[in-house]
Amino acid sequence: MSYHHRYSDGRMADLPLGKVVCVGRNYADHAAELNNPVPVVPMLFIKPSTAVVPLEEPFAIPDGLGRVHFETEMAILIGKRLKAADEQSAADAIVGVGLALDLTLRDLQDDLKCQGHPWEKAKAFDGACPLSAFVPADQVKDLQDVQIRLRVNGETRQDGNSRYMLNPVLPLLSYISRYFTLEPGDVVLTGTPAGVGPIESGDRLDVELVDILERQTAVL
Ligand code: ZN
């Protein structure tokens, strides 16, 4: 069954799910907690559409592949084609703002990094991207002043603000579009603030773009 995006008021968006383009280390505090250098240019990777599952439903995580980390991220829904786009075109192409978990097989990723191999298996596996419905973009006043929060079993684990992004949304979209054409239905994950950590079966998650979108979910 093909996955169509939805808006947070329940309306279906006329946008089939495409690829998910992600940026690594887009908050200096998160790069520091994993002992990673802060990249000079955006570090991009892609999750295929098969990684996406609805955030609103309990989701499964891989078993026996080491630690699975949450990374809570603001997700941008693209509504117009962007190829080598400037920031104004990028702004015009944003139709929705949502929540995503960039699930990461952290032990496997550490292993792949050590070997100098690509991260795909650690980042792009089936179910690696629980993704919410989207709030229409015109309901979000300032993309660079959004508080992103995650509670696991009632305890706050991530609480950061998009104003601390190293690459703000519009320059990021412009940069991405030089390498990967963004098409209607594609999603961009804008990086995670500090506080990432493991999740386990049975955990309850409260995920929030404060005053914009709030979702409860759980790990099966
Ligand atoms: Zn991430």
mmCIF file of C-alpha atoms and ligand atoms in Angstrom:
data_model
loop_
_atom_site.group_PDB
_atom_site.id
_atom_site.type_symbol
_atom_site.label_atom_id
_atom_site.label_comp_id
_atom_site.label_asym_id
_atom_site.label_seq_id
_atom_site.Cartn_x
_atom_site.Cartn_y
_atom_site.Cartn_z
ATOM 1 C CA MET A 1 0.000 0.000 0.000
ATOM 2 C CA SER A 2 1.434 3.379 -0.909
ATOM 3 C CA TYR A 3 1.805 5.939 1.854
ATOM 4 C CA HIS A 4 0.267 9.365 1.381
ATOM 5 C CA HIS A 5 1.113 12.305 3.561
ATOM 6 C CA ARG A 6 -1.576 13.649 5.866
ATOM 7 C CA TYR A 7 -2.195 16.989 7.496
ATOM 8 C CA SER A 8 -2.614 17.197 11.249
ATOM 9 C CA ASP A 9 -6.314 18.089 10.871
ATOM 10 C CA GLY A 10 -6.857 14.682 9.226
ATOM 11 C CA ARG A 11 -6.957 15.859 5.609
ATOM 12 C CA MET A 12 -4.994 13.758 3.140
ATOM 13 C CA ALA A 13 -2.297 15.737 1.361
ATOM 14 C CA ASP A 14 -2.290 15.183 -2.383
ATOM 15 C CA LEU A 15 1.339 14.116 -2.074
ATOM 16 C CA PRO A 16 2.635 10.574 -2.260
ATOM 17 C CA LEU A 17 5.576 9.854 0.012
ATOM 18 C CA GLY A 18 8.940 10.170 -1.707
ATOM 19 C CA LYS A 19 12.431 10.041 -0.256
ATOM 20 C CA VAL A 20 13.537 11.467 3.064
ATOM 21 C CA VAL A 21 16.680 13.605 2.962
ATOM 22 C CA CYS A 22 18.427 14.015 6.303
ATOM 23 C CA VAL A 23 21.239 16.157 7.624
ATOM 24 C CA GLY A 24 23.702 14.870 10.205
ATOM 25 C CA ARG A 25 25.176 16.994 12.991
ATOM 26 C CA ASN A 26 23.072 20.083 12.349
ATOM 27 C CA TYR A 27 23.207 21.144 16.008
ATOM 28 C CA ALA A 28 26.623 21.709 17.578
ATOM 29 C CA ASP A 29 25.505 20.344 20.971
ATOM 30 C CA HIS A 30 24.497 17.015 19.385
ATOM 31 C CA ALA A 31 27.740 16.703 17.387
ATOM 32 C CA ALA A 32 29.625 17.251 20.653
ATOM 33 C CA GLU A 33 27.744 14.553 22.589
ATOM 34 C CA LEU A 34 28.789 11.924 20.033
ATOM 35 C CA ASN A 35 32.358 13.272 19.890
ATOM 36 C CA ASN A 36 31.876 14.194 16.246
ATOM 37 C CA PRO A 37 33.502 17.236 14.666
ATOM 38 C CA VAL A 38 31.072 19.954 13.569
ATOM 39 C CA PRO A 39 30.894 19.687 9.773
ATOM 40 C CA VAL A 40 31.723 22.701 7.645
ATOM 41 C CA VAL A 41 29.093 21.915 5.015
ATOM 42 C CA PRO A 42 25.825 20.017 5.607
ATOM 43 C CA MET A 43 26.377 16.268 5.854
ATOM 44 C CA LEU A 44 23.549 14.629 3.956
ATOM 45 C CA PHE A 45 22.092 11.137 3.832
ATOM 46 C CA ILE A 46 18.857 9.618 2.564
ATOM 47 C CA LYS A 47 16.231 7.305 3.976
ATOM 48 C CA PRO A 48 14.101 5.563 1.339
ATOM 49 C CA SER A 49 10.304 5.673 1.480
ATOM 50 C CA THR A 50 10.369 2.109 2.867
ATOM 51 C CA ALA A 51 11.881 3.503 6.092
ATOM 52 C CA VAL A 52 8.753 5.575 6.835
ATOM 53 C CA VAL A 53 6.050 4.435 9.262
ATOM 54 C CA PRO A 54 3.329 6.561 10.889
ATOM 55 C CA LEU A 55 4.565 8.172 14.111
ATOM 56 C CA GLU A 56 1.020 8.120 15.476
ATOM 57 C CA GLU A 57 1.048 4.314 15.727
ATOM 58 C CA PRO A 58 3.252 2.147 17.951
ATOM 59 C CA PHE A 59 6.306 1.158 15.957
ATOM 60 C CA ALA A 60 8.704 -1.768 15.975
ATOM 61 C CA ILE A 61 12.473 -1.504 16.286
ATOM 62 C CA PRO A 62 15.031 -4.043 15.037
ATOM 63 C CA ASP A 63 15.870 -6.830 17.403
ATOM 64 C CA GLY A 64 19.384 -8.153 17.964
ATOM 65 C CA LEU A 65 21.183 -5.397 16.053
ATOM 66 C CA GLY A 66 22.470 -3.439 19.039
ATOM 67 C CA ARG A 67 21.291 -0.121 20.452
ATOM 68 C CA VAL A 68 18.519 1.769 18.656
ATOM 69 C CA HIS A 69 18.754 5.513 19.307
ATOM 70 C CA PHE A 70 16.015 8.104 18.940
ATOM 71 C CA GLU A 71 16.784 11.449 17.299
ATOM 72 C CA THR A 72 13.837 13.839 17.409
ATOM 73 C CA GLU A 73 13.679 16.156 14.423
ATOM 74 C CA MET A 74 11.546 18.811 12.776
ATOM 75 C CA ALA A 75 10.410 17.461 9.396
ATOM 76 C CA ILE A 76 9.699 19.627 6.359
ATOM 77 C CA LEU A 77 7.200 18.498 3.712
ATOM 78 C CA ILE A 78 8.083 19.580 0.184
ATOM 79 C CA GLY A 79 5.238 20.556 -2.149
ATOM 80 C CA LYS A 80 7.090 21.839 -5.225
ATOM 81 C CA ARG A 81 10.044 20.559 -7.215
ATOM 82 C CA LEU A 82 13.356 22.084 -6.128
ATOM 83 C CA LYS A 83 16.476 21.706 -8.247
ATOM 84 C CA ALA A 84 19.463 23.987 -7.585
ATOM 85 C CA ALA A 85 16.912 26.256 -5.906
ATOM 86 C CA ASP A 86 17.497 29.572 -4.187
ATOM 87 C CA GLU A 87 16.170 30.261 -0.698
ATOM 88 C CA GLN A 88 13.054 32.077 -1.929
ATOM 89 C CA SER A 89 12.036 29.086 -4.082
ATOM 90 C CA ALA A 90 12.780 26.824 -1.123
ATOM 91 C CA ALA A 91 10.495 28.898 1.096
ATOM 92 C CA ASP A 92 7.715 28.702 -1.507
ATOM 93 C CA ALA A 93 8.038 24.913 -1.704
ATOM 94 C CA ILE A 94 7.443 24.185 1.993
ATOM 95 C CA VAL A 95 3.879 22.973 2.551
ATOM 96 C CA GLY A 96 4.078 21.317 5.944
ATOM 97 C CA VAL A 97 5.990 21.033 9.202
ATOM 98 C CA GLY A 98 5.974 17.813 11.194
ATOM 99 C CA LEU A 99 7.813 15.535 13.568
ATOM 100 C CA ALA A 100 10.081 12.632 12.780
ATOM 101 C CA LEU A 101 12.235 10.191 14.652
ATOM 102 C CA ASP A 102 15.503 9.539 12.858
ATOM 103 C CA LEU A 103 15.996 6.059 14.330
ATOM 104 C CA THR A 104 19.609 4.973 14.278
ATOM 105 C CA LEU A 105 21.263 1.629 14.906
ATOM 106 C CA ARG A 106 24.021 3.303 16.906
ATOM 107 C CA ASP A 107 26.324 0.305 17.473
ATOM 108 C CA LEU A 108 26.130 -0.604 13.804
ATOM 109 C CA GLN A 109 26.712 3.022 12.796
ATOM 110 C CA ASP A 110 29.815 3.233 15.029
ATOM 111 C CA ASP A 111 31.070 0.050 13.410
ATOM 112 C CA LEU A 112 30.453 1.293 9.865
ATOM 113 C CA LYS A 113 32.055 4.669 10.653
ATOM 114 C CA CYS A 114 35.178 2.910 11.993
ATOM 115 C CA GLN A 115 35.456 0.931 8.794
ATOM 116 C CA GLY A 116 34.891 4.024 6.656
ATOM 117 C CA HIS A 117 31.738 2.470 5.184
ATOM 118 C CA PRO A 118 28.447 4.208 4.332
ATOM 119 C CA TRP A 119 25.822 4.342 7.107
ATOM 120 C CA GLU A 120 22.826 3.088 5.138
ATOM 121 C CA LYS A 121 22.110 -0.033 7.157
ATOM 122 C CA ALA A 122 22.188 1.990 10.395
ATOM 123 C CA LYS A 123 19.925 4.788 9.162
ATOM 124 C CA ALA A 124 17.767 3.560 6.278
ATOM 125 C CA PHE A 125 16.398 0.217 7.502
ATOM 126 C CA ASP A 126 12.686 -0.600 7.348
ATOM 127 C CA GLY A 127 10.872 1.431 10.024
ATOM 128 C CA ALA A 128 13.812 3.814 10.587
ATOM 129 C CA CYS A 129 11.645 6.913 10.148
ATOM 130 C CA PRO A 130 8.444 7.243 12.203
ATOM 131 C CA LEU A 131 6.864 10.346 10.631
ATOM 132 C CA SER A 132 3.882 12.415 11.800
ATOM 133 C CA ALA A 133 1.110 14.150 9.935
ATOM 134 C CA PHE A 134 2.045 17.704 8.948
ATOM 135 C CA VAL A 135 0.868 21.082 10.178
ATOM 136 C CA PRO A 136 0.288 23.389 7.167
ATOM 137 C CA ALA A 137 3.388 25.542 6.798
ATOM 138 C CA ASP A 138 1.476 28.826 7.039
ATOM 139 C CA GLN A 139 0.544 27.936 10.626
ATOM 140 C CA VAL A 140 4.186 27.997 11.722
ATOM 141 C CA LYS A 141 5.301 31.551 12.397
ATOM 142 C CA ASP A 142 9.068 31.080 12.430
ATOM 143 C CA LEU A 143 10.805 27.865 11.377
ATOM 144 C CA GLN A 144 13.912 29.014 13.231
ATOM 145 C CA ASP A 145 12.152 29.392 16.562
ATOM 146 C CA VAL A 146 10.557 26.024 17.193
ATOM 147 C CA GLN A 147 11.074 24.136 20.461
ATOM 148 C CA ILE A 148 11.607 20.415 19.802
ATOM 149 C CA ARG A 149 10.947 18.148 22.756
ATOM 150 C CA LEU A 150 10.920 14.432 23.504
ATOM 151 C CA ARG A 151 9.880 12.683 26.685
ATOM 152 C CA VAL A 152 10.547 8.987 27.139
ATOM 153 C CA ASN A 153 8.347 7.379 29.802
ATOM 154 C CA GLY A 154 7.548 10.852 31.122
ATOM 155 C CA GLU A 155 11.168 11.994 31.403
ATOM 156 C CA THR A 156 12.420 14.846 29.214
ATOM 157 C CA ARG A 157 15.296 13.604 27.079
ATOM 158 C CA GLN A 158 15.515 16.200 24.306
ATOM 159 C CA ASP A 159 14.525 19.853 24.541
ATOM 160 C CA GLY A 160 16.181 22.026 21.914
ATOM 161 C CA ASN A 161 15.295 24.963 19.694
ATOM 162 C CA SER A 162 15.596 25.200 15.908
ATOM 163 C CA ARG A 163 17.332 28.570 16.323
ATOM 164 C CA TYR A 164 20.494 26.589 17.128
ATOM 165 C CA MET A 165 20.606 24.804 13.767
ATOM 166 C CA LEU A 166 23.996 25.173 12.108
ATOM 167 C CA ASN A 167 22.246 25.167 8.718
ATOM 168 C CA PRO A 168 18.828 26.842 8.960
ATOM 169 C CA VAL A 169 15.984 25.345 6.931
ATOM 170 C CA LEU A 170 16.083 27.567 3.820
ATOM 171 C CA PRO A 171 19.848 27.422 3.156
ATOM 172 C CA LEU A 172 19.678 23.704 3.942
ATOM 173 C CA LEU A 173 16.946 23.060 1.337
ATOM 174 C CA SER A 174 18.846 25.159 -1.195
ATOM 175 C CA TYR A 175 22.032 23.180 -0.515
ATOM 176 C CA ILE A 176 20.279 19.800 -0.699
ATOM 177 C CA SER A 177 18.688 20.727 -4.040
ATOM 178 C CA ARG A 178 22.134 21.156 -5.617
ATOM 179 C CA TYR A 179 22.710 17.411 -5.159
ATOM 180 C CA PHE A 180 19.287 15.802 -4.879
ATOM 181 C CA THR A 181 16.263 17.192 -6.695
ATOM 182 C CA LEU A 182 13.504 17.533 -4.097
ATOM 183 C CA GLU A 183 10.128 16.486 -5.443
ATOM 184 C CA PRO A 184 6.592 17.014 -4.151
ATOM 185 C CA GLY A 185 6.088 14.511 -1.334
ATOM 186 C CA ASP A 186 9.746 14.383 -0.330
ATOM 187 C CA VAL A 187 10.565 15.125 3.293
ATOM 188 C CA VAL A 188 13.617 16.814 4.790
ATOM 189 C CA LEU A 189 14.697 16.042 8.354
ATOM 190 C CA THR A 190 16.528 19.016 9.793
ATOM 191 C CA GLY A 191 18.772 17.359 12.376
ATOM 192 C CA THR A 192 18.507 16.580 16.054
ATOM 193 C CA PRO A 193 19.353 18.635 19.124
ATOM 194 C CA ALA A 194 21.355 17.023 21.944
ATOM 195 C CA GLY A 195 20.024 14.323 24.228
ATOM 196 C CA VAL A 196 19.823 11.315 21.914
ATOM 197 C CA GLY A 197 19.710 7.929 23.580
ATOM 198 C CA PRO A 198 18.444 4.368 23.347
ATOM 199 C CA ILE A 199 14.820 3.232 23.218
ATOM 200 C CA GLU A 200 13.486 -0.169 24.080
ATOM 201 C CA SER A 201 10.382 -2.226 23.621
ATOM 202 C CA GLY A 202 7.582 -0.849 25.831
ATOM 203 C CA ASP A 203 8.863 2.738 25.985
ATOM 204 C CA ARG A 204 6.247 5.497 25.716
ATOM 205 C CA LEU A 205 7.260 8.579 23.769
ATOM 206 C CA ASP A 206 5.776 12.096 23.849
ATOM 207 C CA VAL A 207 7.086 14.043 20.883
ATOM 208 C CA GLU A 208 6.432 17.735 20.507
ATOM 209 C CA LEU A 209 6.984 20.829 18.433
ATOM 210 C CA VAL A 210 5.932 23.051 21.302
ATOM 211 C CA ASP A 211 2.650 24.941 20.612
ATOM 212 C CA ILE A 212 2.549 23.471 17.089
ATOM 213 C CA LEU A 213 2.206 19.690 17.149
ATOM 214 C CA GLU A 214 2.136 17.063 19.854
ATOM 215 C CA ARG A 215 2.118 13.293 19.409
ATOM 216 C CA GLN A 216 2.152 10.232 21.661
ATOM 217 C CA THR A 217 3.572 6.953 20.472
ATOM 218 C CA ALA A 218 5.218 3.819 21.802
ATOM 219 C CA VAL A 219 7.784 1.197 20.955
ATOM 220 C CA LEU A 220 6.182 -2.197 20.346
HETATM 221 ZN ZN ZN B 1 19.322 12.751 12.619
#
